[in-house]
Amino acid sequence: MASYRIHNIRFYNLEPKSVTCLCYESKTKKLALARSNNSIEIWNVENAPFIECTIAGHTENSVESILWIDSRLFSTGLQGVVIEYDLKTLSVKHEVIVIGGAAWCMDVNQEKTRLAVGTEDGYINTFTVHKDKLIYERIFDKQNGRILCIKWDNTGEMIYTGSTDTIRVWSTTSGHAIHKMITSKNNIKEKTIVWCLAVTDDNIIISGDSLGFLSFWDPHMGVLIESHESHTADILAITLSHDMNVVYCAGVDPVVRSFCKIIMKSSGKPQWVKGIERRLHVHDVRALAEANGKLYSAGVDGYLAVSSYPPKNLVKYPPLLQSPCAIICRKSRCILLRYRNYLELWRLGSVTKDPPELVRSSMMHQLDEEPIKLLQLQTKGDESIISCAINKDSKTIVYSTDTHVRVFNFDVVEGDAMLSRNDTDLSMKRIQKMLFSPNGKLFVAINNNGNENTVTLFKVDKKNLSLIGSFETTKESIENISLVCFSPDNKYLVCADRQCRIAVYFIGDGITAESLKAWRLPKYSCPATAIAVQKNTLNLVIVYSNHKIVEYNILTKSYTEFSNHLQSRLSKQWLARPFPITNIIFDPRNENIIIMQDDLSVFIINKSSELSEKEAKIFKRENGESAEDSNSISSSQSQHTFQVVKKYKHLVYLNWLNDEELVAVEINPTSLLEKLPPTLKQKFFGI
């Protein structure tokens, strides 16, 4: 049994960004999530939810509402425009100006042919949805005060809006308000703000307001049907279940409460009664979405919570950046940490190698040298970083934003950090994916211009980057590359895209039209969440979002015997895990050991052990006193194929520093909560 030392890095001090809105697309099973820094994350929630791609935020923009129209994504905000995004280039595709100042809300009709936008000055703008653009249709009568929420009815003949003290029913034919319904007040001088609306299948309006009332309105008569004081503070979000029989609401009072629709025996009329309530968040809940029996909720704490009942279940996904968030530099013993708008380079600490007889599992090692922050590199104009890379000796650093690419030379001379701008012109305004080869002699930049995906190779000569050539991935049908990795021998480049396709490219020392060889792996129904190639064997290990594991040998271009046996023997417990695998590494001393990580755990797969049955549980390794306190991972030779080491809360990154030391980057949930504003003060019984 071999043991390894682990550097547990806890100085990755990421600031959580609150979630402002959510929108679910049922056909593609994608969830769009907008954050307070105006970035938009596209989550694939078909299996284990994971961030598929991220549209970088800009300080001059604002995202107050997001909306799917089939597979097209739109947003609007305080800049007063409706934006359509290109999900291939992850940038703005079209912009349409809205009349009436800042835009707060928008909605699309059931046929998805017309879009309505509510503005600061009290105007409703409608647009017709065409294949490649939005065309302005008309403007409705001006109302007093801003429009904060808007919904279409089921027929497309009426629009409902919520604002201060009022809910209005509008005719889409005339553009006039048909009904004006006044909300209740606690005090005549205080205003009641209608924050959110929902519409049932029988066109009943449901509203949530600043007094914590959940109200049901008849739009045909313009009257209140029933009202429930469900919360002690503002209701900011409402959503309906797919069958329209359950409404969920939450807000500044973060308890998610449900109301169920029943039919009264005496009158035969429907009535909404209070159902279950769950405290899924501690801070304000700003967005709710329901899909396939699961409730997605998010808010000020930045976590995406996925809950269901019955059975009672809750999984919370932390507000982390899309992987990779860290890059290890083995030669210089440094690690590059990526934040939203800056990079940090740290030199790791070192320890004295203890005699073998003194080493025991889970022991804490005293550092001879403390970690040192060598560099903090801020982006120009505080733009968001979309990709970054660093060479193994940490002497070349590259990063890209949406508008520029920067190359820097870095070195430590006589204890002083020296950073200089590299004049290399990469002839690119932005790079979506980038990485250096393991030997540091090649640099790869990957871009999608909307029509084709281009992979460009540069030769690294000391501190200079010189262009070798480029190739398109069209022939292999690789469109939007989400994962990319080199083989350890630097000869093969593996690319996986969001459409579940994976291709292997033989690049050798460079590329020419004659030397480039490529082939595709068999397509699977789910996208990959992690890929890695093993040294010597050149086995490509792939883990998909449904936790299926395959091992493919690049040299023989076939699946390995272990992979073929594994498919029918994966345990139900493994397949049911809620977190996706985000990283794969290999034991440098044992070719039969594969190490994987997700947000909570480190998994060890021993290929030499006999595969267990589907019903078998994953063996939990107890390292020393407790797996929670362990500072070493042992590659076990036991009879268990799958083993789990439960060590972390939010494990961001795991990789080898050398053959004897691992680096684990984690974020303590408490450090995230410390950066949040205070919560709503409530008095509880006995407290």
XYZ file of C-alpha atoms in Angstrom:
687
model
C 0.000 0.000 0.000
C 1.553 3.309 -1.144
C 0.894 6.570 0.697
C 1.186 10.105 -0.630
C 1.382 13.520 0.961
C -1.357 16.033 0.143
C -1.060 19.819 0.071
C -4.520 20.927 1.236
C -4.829 24.432 -0.203
C -7.401 26.548 1.589
C -6.296 30.006 0.447
C -8.426 29.949 -2.727
C -10.596 32.834 -1.571
C -13.381 32.946 -4.169
C -16.158 35.485 -3.660
C -19.662 34.049 -4.223
C -21.899 35.890 -6.687
C -25.633 35.880 -6.029
C -28.107 34.439 -8.525
C -30.611 36.914 -9.989
C -32.750 34.704 -12.248
C -33.267 31.175 -13.585
C -34.928 29.756 -16.686
C -35.381 26.087 -17.672
C -35.632 24.718 -21.216
C -37.552 21.436 -21.247
C -36.464 20.081 -24.665
C -32.714 20.399 -24.211
C -32.897 20.036 -20.390
C -30.734 23.119 -19.935
C -30.973 25.563 -17.056
C -29.812 29.152 -17.626
C -28.603 30.890 -14.471
C -27.689 34.602 -14.288
C -25.480 36.001 -11.536
C -25.004 39.467 -10.058
C -21.796 40.025 -12.060
C -23.957 39.689 -15.222
C -22.455 36.333 -16.210
C -24.778 33.590 -17.451
C -24.114 29.916 -16.748
C -25.692 27.171 -18.849
C -26.240 24.080 -16.709
C -26.926 20.655 -18.188
C -29.380 19.073 -15.722
C -30.367 15.953 -17.662
C -28.293 13.782 -15.330
C -25.855 15.051 -12.681
C -26.057 18.861 -13.082
C -22.873 20.573 -14.273
C -21.908 23.877 -15.885
C -21.742 23.246 -19.618
C -20.570 26.746 -20.585
C -20.382 30.286 -19.236
C -21.150 33.580 -20.964
C -18.832 36.144 -19.371
C -20.397 39.144 -17.684
C -19.589 42.783 -18.442
C -19.832 45.660 -15.986
C -21.700 47.890 -18.441
C -24.407 45.248 -18.960
C -27.190 44.096 -16.665
C -29.163 40.847 -16.598
C -32.549 41.266 -14.901
C -34.411 38.542 -16.807
C -33.389 35.553 -18.936
C -35.578 33.488 -21.218
C -35.336 30.415 -23.435
C -37.245 30.415 -26.733
C -36.675 26.812 -27.773
C -32.863 26.527 -27.816
C -32.278 30.289 -28.194
C -31.298 32.305 -25.122
C -32.386 35.905 -24.517
C -31.805 38.400 -21.712
C -32.776 41.947 -20.869
C -31.662 44.448 -18.277
C -31.093 48.014 -17.199
C -29.259 48.973 -20.400
C -32.654 48.856 -22.166
C -31.999 46.207 -24.810
C -33.051 42.629 -25.483
C -29.971 40.493 -26.181
C -29.844 37.167 -27.999
C -26.729 35.089 -27.308
C -24.751 32.880 -29.650
C -24.231 29.706 -27.642
C -21.403 28.609 -29.940
C -19.227 31.692 -29.577
C -20.640 32.459 -26.083
C -21.105 36.102 -27.029
C -23.841 38.542 -28.039
C -25.516 37.607 -31.316
C -28.193 40.320 -31.719
C -29.409 43.344 -29.771
C -32.803 45.068 -30.021
C -33.471 48.392 -28.280
C -36.506 48.650 -26.011
C -38.618 51.826 -25.800
C -39.147 53.101 -22.254
C -35.755 53.042 -20.570
C -34.406 50.178 -18.482
C -36.082 46.791 -18.915
C -36.988 44.769 -15.811
C -38.838 41.723 -17.120
C -39.889 39.778 -20.190
C -41.971 36.773 -21.180
C -42.888 34.810 -24.306
C -46.331 33.530 -25.301
C -47.167 29.805 -25.370
C -46.675 29.543 -29.136
C -43.231 31.197 -28.665
C -43.941 33.653 -31.464
C -44.232 36.917 -29.488
C -42.046 38.435 -26.790
C -43.225 41.073 -24.281
C -40.889 43.337 -22.280
C -41.777 45.571 -19.302
C -39.798 48.775 -18.742
C -38.864 51.383 -16.129
C -41.076 54.088 -17.667
C -44.177 51.871 -17.632
C -44.249 50.730 -21.258
C -44.865 47.231 -22.626
C -42.903 46.453 -25.798
C -43.866 43.463 -27.925
C -41.678 41.766 -30.533
C -42.340 38.995 -33.025
C -39.883 36.108 -32.859
C -38.343 35.140 -36.190
C -35.801 32.456 -37.002
C -32.759 34.700 -36.853
C -33.931 37.907 -35.125
C -36.584 39.816 -33.174
C -38.765 42.358 -35.002
C -40.348 45.227 -33.069
C -44.153 44.995 -33.143
C -45.797 47.667 -30.968
C -45.858 49.595 -27.718
C -48.756 49.573 -25.232
C -50.264 52.502 -23.319
C -47.998 54.069 -20.730
C -48.746 53.258 -17.082
C -47.597 55.113 -13.986
C -44.539 53.493 -12.458
C -42.175 50.770 -13.577
C -43.275 47.302 -14.691
C -41.459 44.776 -12.487
C -42.990 41.496 -13.733
C -44.869 40.406 -16.826
C -46.701 37.275 -18.005
C -48.692 36.204 -21.070
C -51.996 34.428 -20.635
C -52.513 30.999 -22.206
C -54.451 32.313 -25.208
C -51.973 35.027 -26.172
C -54.764 37.632 -26.122
C -53.871 39.206 -22.766
C -50.748 40.262 -20.880
C -50.542 40.595 -17.097
C -48.147 43.020 -15.396
C -47.182 43.720 -11.804
C -45.958 47.044 -10.432
C -46.302 49.205 -7.316
C -49.739 48.655 -5.675
C -51.317 47.291 -8.870
C -51.729 44.331 -11.179
C -52.965 45.163 -14.654
C -54.613 43.075 -17.388
C -53.772 44.267 -20.906
C -55.352 43.509 -24.265
C -52.721 42.544 -26.827
C -55.076 43.649 -29.615
C -55.734 47.230 -28.490
C -52.760 47.811 -26.203
C -55.079 49.182 -23.506
C -55.410 48.088 -19.873
C -58.657 46.141 -19.323
C -58.458 45.784 -15.522
C -56.486 47.443 -12.771
C -56.422 45.410 -9.541
C -55.238 47.070 -6.323
C -53.140 45.080 -3.856
C -53.649 45.101 -0.086
C -51.700 47.402 2.246
C -50.609 47.304 5.873
C -50.323 51.078 5.951
C -51.908 53.649 3.645
C -48.610 55.506 3.309
C -46.585 52.379 2.493
C -46.456 51.032 -1.024
C -46.908 47.367 -1.901
C -44.574 46.138 -4.638
C -45.658 43.192 -6.790
C -42.376 41.381 -7.402
C -43.454 38.279 -9.330
C -46.333 36.716 -11.266
C -47.363 33.252 -12.442
C -50.293 32.079 -14.571
C -52.175 28.780 -14.141
C -53.611 26.684 -16.964
C -57.073 28.234 -16.366
C -55.570 31.767 -16.578
C -55.663 32.552 -12.862
C -53.003 35.139 -11.942
C -50.785 34.355 -8.936
C -48.829 37.244 -7.453
C -46.173 37.618 -4.769
C -45.661 41.018 -3.131
C -43.523 42.957 -0.669
C -45.899 42.213 2.240
C -45.350 38.465 1.918
C -48.841 37.798 0.496
C -49.447 35.145 -2.136
C -52.600 36.268 -3.971
C -54.837 34.675 -6.616
C -56.700 36.931 -9.076
C -59.462 36.483 -11.655
C -58.310 38.385 -14.793
C -61.752 38.236 -16.442
C -63.586 39.947 -13.579
C -60.597 41.873 -12.253
C -61.082 40.716 -8.649
C -59.126 38.979 -5.902
C -60.111 35.320 -5.425
C -58.046 34.426 -2.366
C -54.929 35.543 -0.523
C -52.466 33.872 1.852
C -49.957 35.579 4.134
C -47.355 32.950 3.379
C -44.148 34.831 4.267
C -42.983 37.403 6.804
C -41.169 39.457 4.137
C -41.093 40.055 0.370
C -41.955 37.184 -1.981
C -39.434 37.502 -4.816
C -40.038 34.304 -6.805
C -42.971 32.090 -7.805
C -43.076 29.000 -9.966
C -45.707 26.396 -10.846
C -45.285 22.641 -11.118
C -45.570 21.066 -14.552
C -49.166 19.902 -13.902
C -50.107 23.392 -12.604
C -51.425 21.944 -9.332
C -48.647 23.156 -6.999
C -47.241 26.668 -6.636
C -43.906 27.304 -4.911
C -42.914 30.684 -3.492
C -39.954 32.171 -1.595
C -38.109 35.458 -1.179
C -36.457 37.585 1.487
C -38.001 35.116 3.916
C -36.072 32.182 2.396
C -38.467 29.377 3.379
C -39.826 27.723 0.217
C -43.542 27.185 0.764
C -45.913 25.266 -1.466
C -49.640 25.641 -2.036
C -51.641 22.794 -3.577
C -54.763 23.085 -5.689
C -57.781 21.121 -4.443
C -61.418 20.970 -5.503
C -63.917 21.784 -2.767
C -66.615 19.121 -2.441
C -69.252 21.594 -1.310
C -68.918 24.099 -4.147
C -66.887 22.222 -6.742
C -64.591 25.248 -7.006
C -60.798 25.085 -6.803
C -58.980 26.362 -3.747
C -55.304 26.625 -2.871
C -54.210 25.187 0.464
C -50.845 25.349 2.192
C -48.612 22.330 1.640
C -45.081 21.517 2.757
C -42.416 24.112 3.517
C -38.661 23.667 3.383
C -35.759 25.857 4.467
C -33.423 25.240 1.530
C -31.474 28.498 1.868
C -30.507 30.837 4.681
C -30.356 34.025 2.568
C -32.873 35.562 0.150
C -34.249 33.298 -2.582
C -34.503 35.242 -5.832
C -35.337 32.591 -8.427
C -37.336 29.359 -8.626
C -37.868 26.881 -11.465
C -39.589 23.481 -11.486
C -38.817 20.673 -13.906
C -39.411 16.910 -13.910
C -40.481 16.845 -10.269
C -37.384 18.766 -9.119
C -37.378 22.292 -7.740
C -34.402 24.495 -8.644
C -33.878 27.437 -6.304
C -31.132 30.046 -5.994
C -30.495 33.460 -4.522
C -28.101 35.637 -2.561
C -25.917 32.767 -1.289
C -25.080 31.790 -4.890
C -25.822 28.084 -4.385
C -28.049 26.241 -6.840
C -30.303 24.002 -4.735
C -32.049 21.013 -6.328
C -34.770 19.580 -4.110
C -37.656 17.148 -4.400
C -40.435 15.813 -2.204
C -41.423 13.000 -1.889
C -38.915 11.487 -1.303
C -37.266 14.282 0.658
C -34.032 15.169 -1.100
C -31.740 18.212 -1.315
C -28.454 18.784 -3.156
C -26.717 22.173 -3.204
C -24.191 23.083 -5.916
C -21.681 25.757 -4.803
C -21.041 29.081 -6.591
C -17.730 28.082 -8.176
C -16.238 28.991 -11.532
C -16.437 26.576 -14.404
C -13.497 24.162 -14.313
C -10.517 24.467 -14.587
C -10.060 26.899 -11.690
C -6.457 25.912 -10.955
C -3.381 24.816 -12.935
C -0.355 23.124 -11.369
C 3.241 23.966 -12.434
C 5.221 20.855 -11.538
C 8.657 22.160 -12.457
C 8.442 25.344 -10.359
C 6.198 23.915 -7.573
C 3.656 26.664 -8.220
C -0.102 26.772 -8.697
C -2.141 29.278 -10.720
C -5.557 30.100 -9.239
C -8.207 31.672 -11.458
C -10.712 34.202 -10.146
C -13.355 36.071 -12.101
C -11.159 39.021 -13.087
C -7.657 38.206 -11.862
C -5.108 35.408 -11.488
C -2.980 34.460 -8.493
C 0.296 32.542 -8.668
C 1.422 30.813 -5.467
C 4.596 28.923 -4.666
C 3.685 25.890 -2.582
C 5.263 25.091 0.771
C 7.690 22.253 1.292
C 8.249 19.692 4.039
C 11.187 17.629 5.194
C 10.915 14.052 4.058
C 10.324 11.928 7.147
C 11.910 8.507 7.594
C 9.540 5.713 6.486
C 9.274 4.323 10.023
C 7.853 7.648 11.276
C 5.258 8.109 8.542
C 1.745 7.065 9.435
C -1.577 7.522 7.712
C -3.415 10.819 8.395
C -0.436 12.473 10.054
C -0.065 16.241 9.729
C 3.249 17.415 8.263
C 4.849 20.617 9.482
C 5.836 22.950 6.626
C 9.468 24.068 6.425
C 8.453 26.829 4.019
C 5.044 28.502 3.970
C 3.193 29.043 0.666
C 4.053 32.423 -0.895
C 1.873 34.491 -3.224
C 4.208 35.484 -6.028
C 1.813 37.324 -8.308
C -1.667 38.801 -8.646
C -2.480 39.629 -12.250
C -5.564 41.844 -12.755
C -7.346 42.037 -16.107
C -7.639 45.297 -17.976
C -10.891 47.082 -17.147
C -11.828 44.327 -14.664
C -13.036 42.138 -17.538
C -13.937 38.524 -16.795
C -11.347 35.872 -17.639
C -12.751 33.243 -20.002
C -9.601 31.069 -20.214
C -6.030 30.957 -18.952
C -2.910 28.784 -19.138
C 0.558 28.615 -17.607
C 3.646 26.678 -18.605
C 5.084 23.979 -16.328
C 7.966 26.269 -15.283
C 5.492 29.159 -14.650
C 7.533 31.463 -16.905
C 4.802 32.006 -19.526
C 1.272 33.047 -18.521
C -1.574 33.520 -21.016
C -5.124 34.644 -20.335
C -8.059 35.770 -22.449
C -11.113 37.952 -21.882
C -13.907 38.638 -24.365
C -11.975 41.500 -25.961
C -8.262 40.754 -25.665
C -5.570 38.100 -25.165
C -2.534 38.808 -22.996
C 0.792 36.926 -22.883
C 3.189 37.576 -19.988
C 6.670 36.438 -19.036
C 7.227 35.767 -15.352
C 10.311 34.939 -13.343
C 11.706 35.226 -9.821
C 15.110 36.902 -9.798
C 16.976 37.038 -6.465
C 13.734 36.679 -4.560
C 11.885 39.410 -6.516
C 8.952 38.583 -8.781
C 9.439 39.984 -12.294
C 6.476 40.274 -14.677
C 6.818 41.594 -18.218
C 4.479 41.852 -21.171
C 5.276 39.453 -24.002
C 5.048 41.096 -27.422
C 3.982 37.877 -29.146
C 0.999 38.619 -31.412
C -1.340 35.623 -31.374
C -3.665 37.393 -33.867
C -6.696 36.521 -31.744
C -9.119 38.791 -29.904
C -10.286 35.997 -27.633
C -9.519 32.330 -26.897
C -12.255 30.069 -25.526
C -9.973 27.184 -24.486
C -6.204 27.117 -24.077
C -3.519 24.866 -22.615
C 0.192 24.059 -22.713
C 1.424 20.568 -23.498
C 2.883 18.518 -20.584
C 6.473 19.112 -21.796
C 5.770 22.836 -22.219
C 6.822 22.939 -25.882
C 3.359 23.432 -27.438
C 0.548 25.909 -26.773
C -2.976 25.194 -28.020
C -5.710 27.810 -28.555
C -9.271 26.770 -29.410
C -11.965 29.072 -30.800
C -15.425 28.834 -32.350
C -16.452 31.649 -34.702
C -20.055 30.450 -34.967
C -19.503 28.394 -38.102
C -16.523 26.174 -37.320
C -14.235 25.221 -34.478
C -10.539 26.036 -34.992
C -7.581 24.561 -33.092
C -4.377 26.617 -33.395
C -0.935 25.327 -32.328
C 2.026 27.458 -31.279
C 5.596 26.378 -30.601
C 7.005 27.527 -27.266
C 10.639 28.549 -27.632
C 11.903 29.790 -24.275
C 9.478 32.682 -23.742
C 8.296 33.167 -27.328
C 5.255 31.657 -29.027
C 5.545 31.020 -32.766
C 2.666 29.816 -34.948
C 2.903 26.226 -36.220
C -0.505 25.924 -37.880
C -4.209 25.347 -37.321
C -6.949 22.923 -38.264
C -10.751 22.779 -38.179
C -12.642 20.064 -36.333
C -15.558 20.095 -38.811
C -14.608 16.758 -40.376
C -14.925 15.026 -36.992
C -18.185 16.977 -36.289
C -16.656 18.523 -33.153
C -18.529 21.814 -32.652
C -18.346 23.363 -29.179
C -15.325 22.004 -27.361
C -15.954 21.738 -23.630
C -13.031 19.510 -22.563
C -9.531 19.203 -23.992
C -6.382 17.392 -22.823
C -2.980 16.252 -24.054
C -1.634 12.753 -23.783
C 1.420 12.584 -21.453
C 3.705 11.918 -24.442
C 2.513 15.231 -26.030
C 1.568 13.524 -29.298
C -2.222 13.266 -28.995
C -4.852 15.943 -28.361
C -8.274 14.788 -27.123
C -11.306 17.058 -27.602
C -14.843 16.559 -26.252
C -17.737 18.816 -27.211
C -21.118 19.687 -25.714
C -22.908 17.535 -28.298
C -21.498 14.342 -26.703
C -18.813 13.759 -29.348
C -15.145 13.001 -28.632
C -12.248 13.013 -31.111
C -8.540 12.174 -30.885
C -5.982 14.125 -32.955
C -2.418 12.929 -33.579
C -0.290 16.063 -33.758
C 3.229 14.744 -33.048
C 5.689 17.642 -32.946
C 3.491 19.832 -35.139
C 0.791 19.715 -37.770
C 0.680 19.667 -41.535
C -2.093 18.618 -43.863
C -0.323 15.276 -44.344
C 0.690 14.559 -40.760
C -2.615 15.382 -39.017
C -4.535 12.223 -38.192
C -7.880 12.219 -36.425
C -10.675 9.861 -35.504
C -13.851 9.926 -33.487
C -14.882 7.708 -30.615
C -18.347 6.125 -30.637
C -20.889 8.770 -29.665
C -22.660 8.403 -26.330
C -26.018 9.880 -25.295
C -24.531 12.081 -22.529
C -21.742 14.677 -22.581
C -18.424 13.949 -20.885
C -17.607 15.779 -17.649
C -13.985 14.618 -17.285
C -11.299 13.131 -19.566
C -7.650 12.147 -19.005
C -4.962 10.038 -20.679
C -2.743 7.667 -18.694
C 1.021 7.697 -19.104
C 2.712 4.697 -20.815
C -0.538 2.790 -21.539
C -2.157 5.794 -23.328
C -5.532 4.715 -21.989
C -8.098 7.496 -22.346
C -10.517 7.466 -19.391
C -13.845 9.254 -19.865
C -16.571 9.866 -17.311
C -19.976 11.032 -18.569
C -22.627 13.105 -16.806
C -24.624 9.958 -15.939
C -21.438 8.564 -14.275
C -20.742 5.974 -16.956
C -16.987 5.246 -17.114
C -15.170 4.080 -20.244
C -11.504 3.336 -20.871
C -10.310 3.630 -24.457
C -6.833 2.730 -25.681
C -5.566 5.324 -28.151
C -2.934 3.023 -29.708
C -5.329 0.154 -30.491
C -8.328 2.486 -31.064
C -10.571 0.242 -29.014
C -12.135 -0.014 -25.567
C -10.106 -1.949 -23.023
C -11.177 -5.256 -21.513
C -11.695 -3.562 -18.149
C -14.012 -1.010 -19.755
C -16.135 -3.689 -21.418
C -16.552 -5.613 -18.160
C -17.261 -2.453 -16.163
C -20.337 -1.317 -18.105
C -22.705 -3.911 -16.675
C -21.190 -3.849 -13.177
C -21.366 -0.184 -12.176
C -23.115 -0.024 -8.814
C -26.457 1.710 -8.407
C -24.985 3.864 -5.661
C -22.328 5.144 -8.067
C -24.831 5.880 -10.827
C -27.147 7.718 -8.406
C -24.521 10.175 -7.156
C -25.762 13.781 -7.560
C -22.392 15.424 -8.267
C -20.544 14.965 -11.589
C -16.949 13.779 -11.782
C -14.860 16.853 -12.638
C -11.295 15.536 -12.750
C -9.340 12.307 -13.364
C -5.724 11.536 -12.446
C -3.646 8.336 -12.311
C -1.337 6.765 -9.751
C 2.197 7.189 -11.149
C 3.355 4.041 -9.296
C 0.466 1.751 -10.158
C -1.124 1.590 -13.612
C -4.202 -0.148 -12.212
C -5.212 2.802 -10.027
C -7.506 5.578 -11.321
C -8.313 8.521 -9.037
C -11.406 10.664 -9.604
C -12.933 13.631 -7.819
C -16.246 15.402 -7.504
C -17.307 18.267 -5.233
C -17.307 16.172 -2.056
C -15.166 13.096 -2.504
C -12.070 11.459 -3.912
C -12.706 8.069 -5.521
C -10.141 5.336 -6.085
C -10.756 2.703 -8.767
C -8.568 -0.393 -8.612
C -8.699 -2.195 -11.951
C -6.890 -5.255 -10.568
C -9.693 -6.006 -8.086
C -12.679 -8.148 -8.913
C -15.742 -6.143 -9.966
C -18.568 -6.122 -7.443
C -22.283 -6.569 -8.076
C -24.645 -3.708 -8.978
C -26.268 -3.751 -5.542
C -22.942 -3.458 -3.714
C -22.202 -0.242 -1.907
C -19.088 1.828 -2.541
C -16.514 1.028 0.112
C -15.646 3.986 2.318
C -11.976 4.045 3.288
C -11.253 5.070 6.834
C -7.846 6.715 6.717
C -6.426 6.798 10.206
C -8.731 8.347 12.793
C -11.174 9.823 10.314
C -11.383 10.376 6.577
C -12.277 13.986 7.312
C -8.853 14.726 8.836
C -6.627 12.698 6.562
C -3.640 14.279 4.848
C -2.672 11.280 2.776
C -4.304 9.112 0.158
C -3.310 5.493 -0.125
C -3.663 3.583 -3.353
C -5.158 0.466 -1.891
C -4.550 -3.024 -3.177
C -7.737 -4.266 -1.464
C -10.474 -6.330 -3.004
C -12.751 -3.336 -3.552
C -12.784 -1.921 -7.090
C -14.493 1.318 -6.012
C -13.441 3.140 -2.877
C -14.329 6.603 -1.641
C -12.336 8.918 0.613
C -14.749 11.463 2.079
C -12.471 14.403 2.747
C -13.779 17.661 1.436
C -16.702 20.070 1.368
C -16.004 21.824 -1.943
C -13.075 20.180 -3.709
C -12.105 22.397 -6.634
C -8.947 20.713 -7.952
C -6.798 17.620 -7.399
C -3.538 16.850 -9.199
C 0.008 15.588 -8.776
C 2.822 17.963 -7.878
C 5.303 15.109 -8.260
C 5.256 11.321 -7.848
C 4.974 11.617 -4.070
C 2.848 14.737 -3.497
C -0.730 15.651 -4.385
C -2.278 19.119 -4.415
C -5.919 19.508 -3.358
C -7.597 22.921 -3.672
C -10.722 23.264 -1.563
C -13.088 26.006 -0.497
C -14.605 25.997 2.961
C -18.384 26.704 2.803
C -17.996 28.943 5.857
C -15.618 31.216 3.938
C -18.294 31.643 1.253
C -21.017 32.455 3.792
C -18.802 35.013 5.554
C -18.807 37.194 2.438
C -22.634 37.366 2.236
C -24.860 40.178 3.545
C -26.878 39.611 6.765
C -30.002 37.471 6.593
C -33.581 38.339 7.559
C -33.858 38.388 11.340
C -36.648 36.137 12.567
C -37.608 35.152 16.071
C -37.947 31.413 16.572
C -39.572 29.657 19.484
C -37.120 29.127 22.346
C -34.419 31.356 20.821
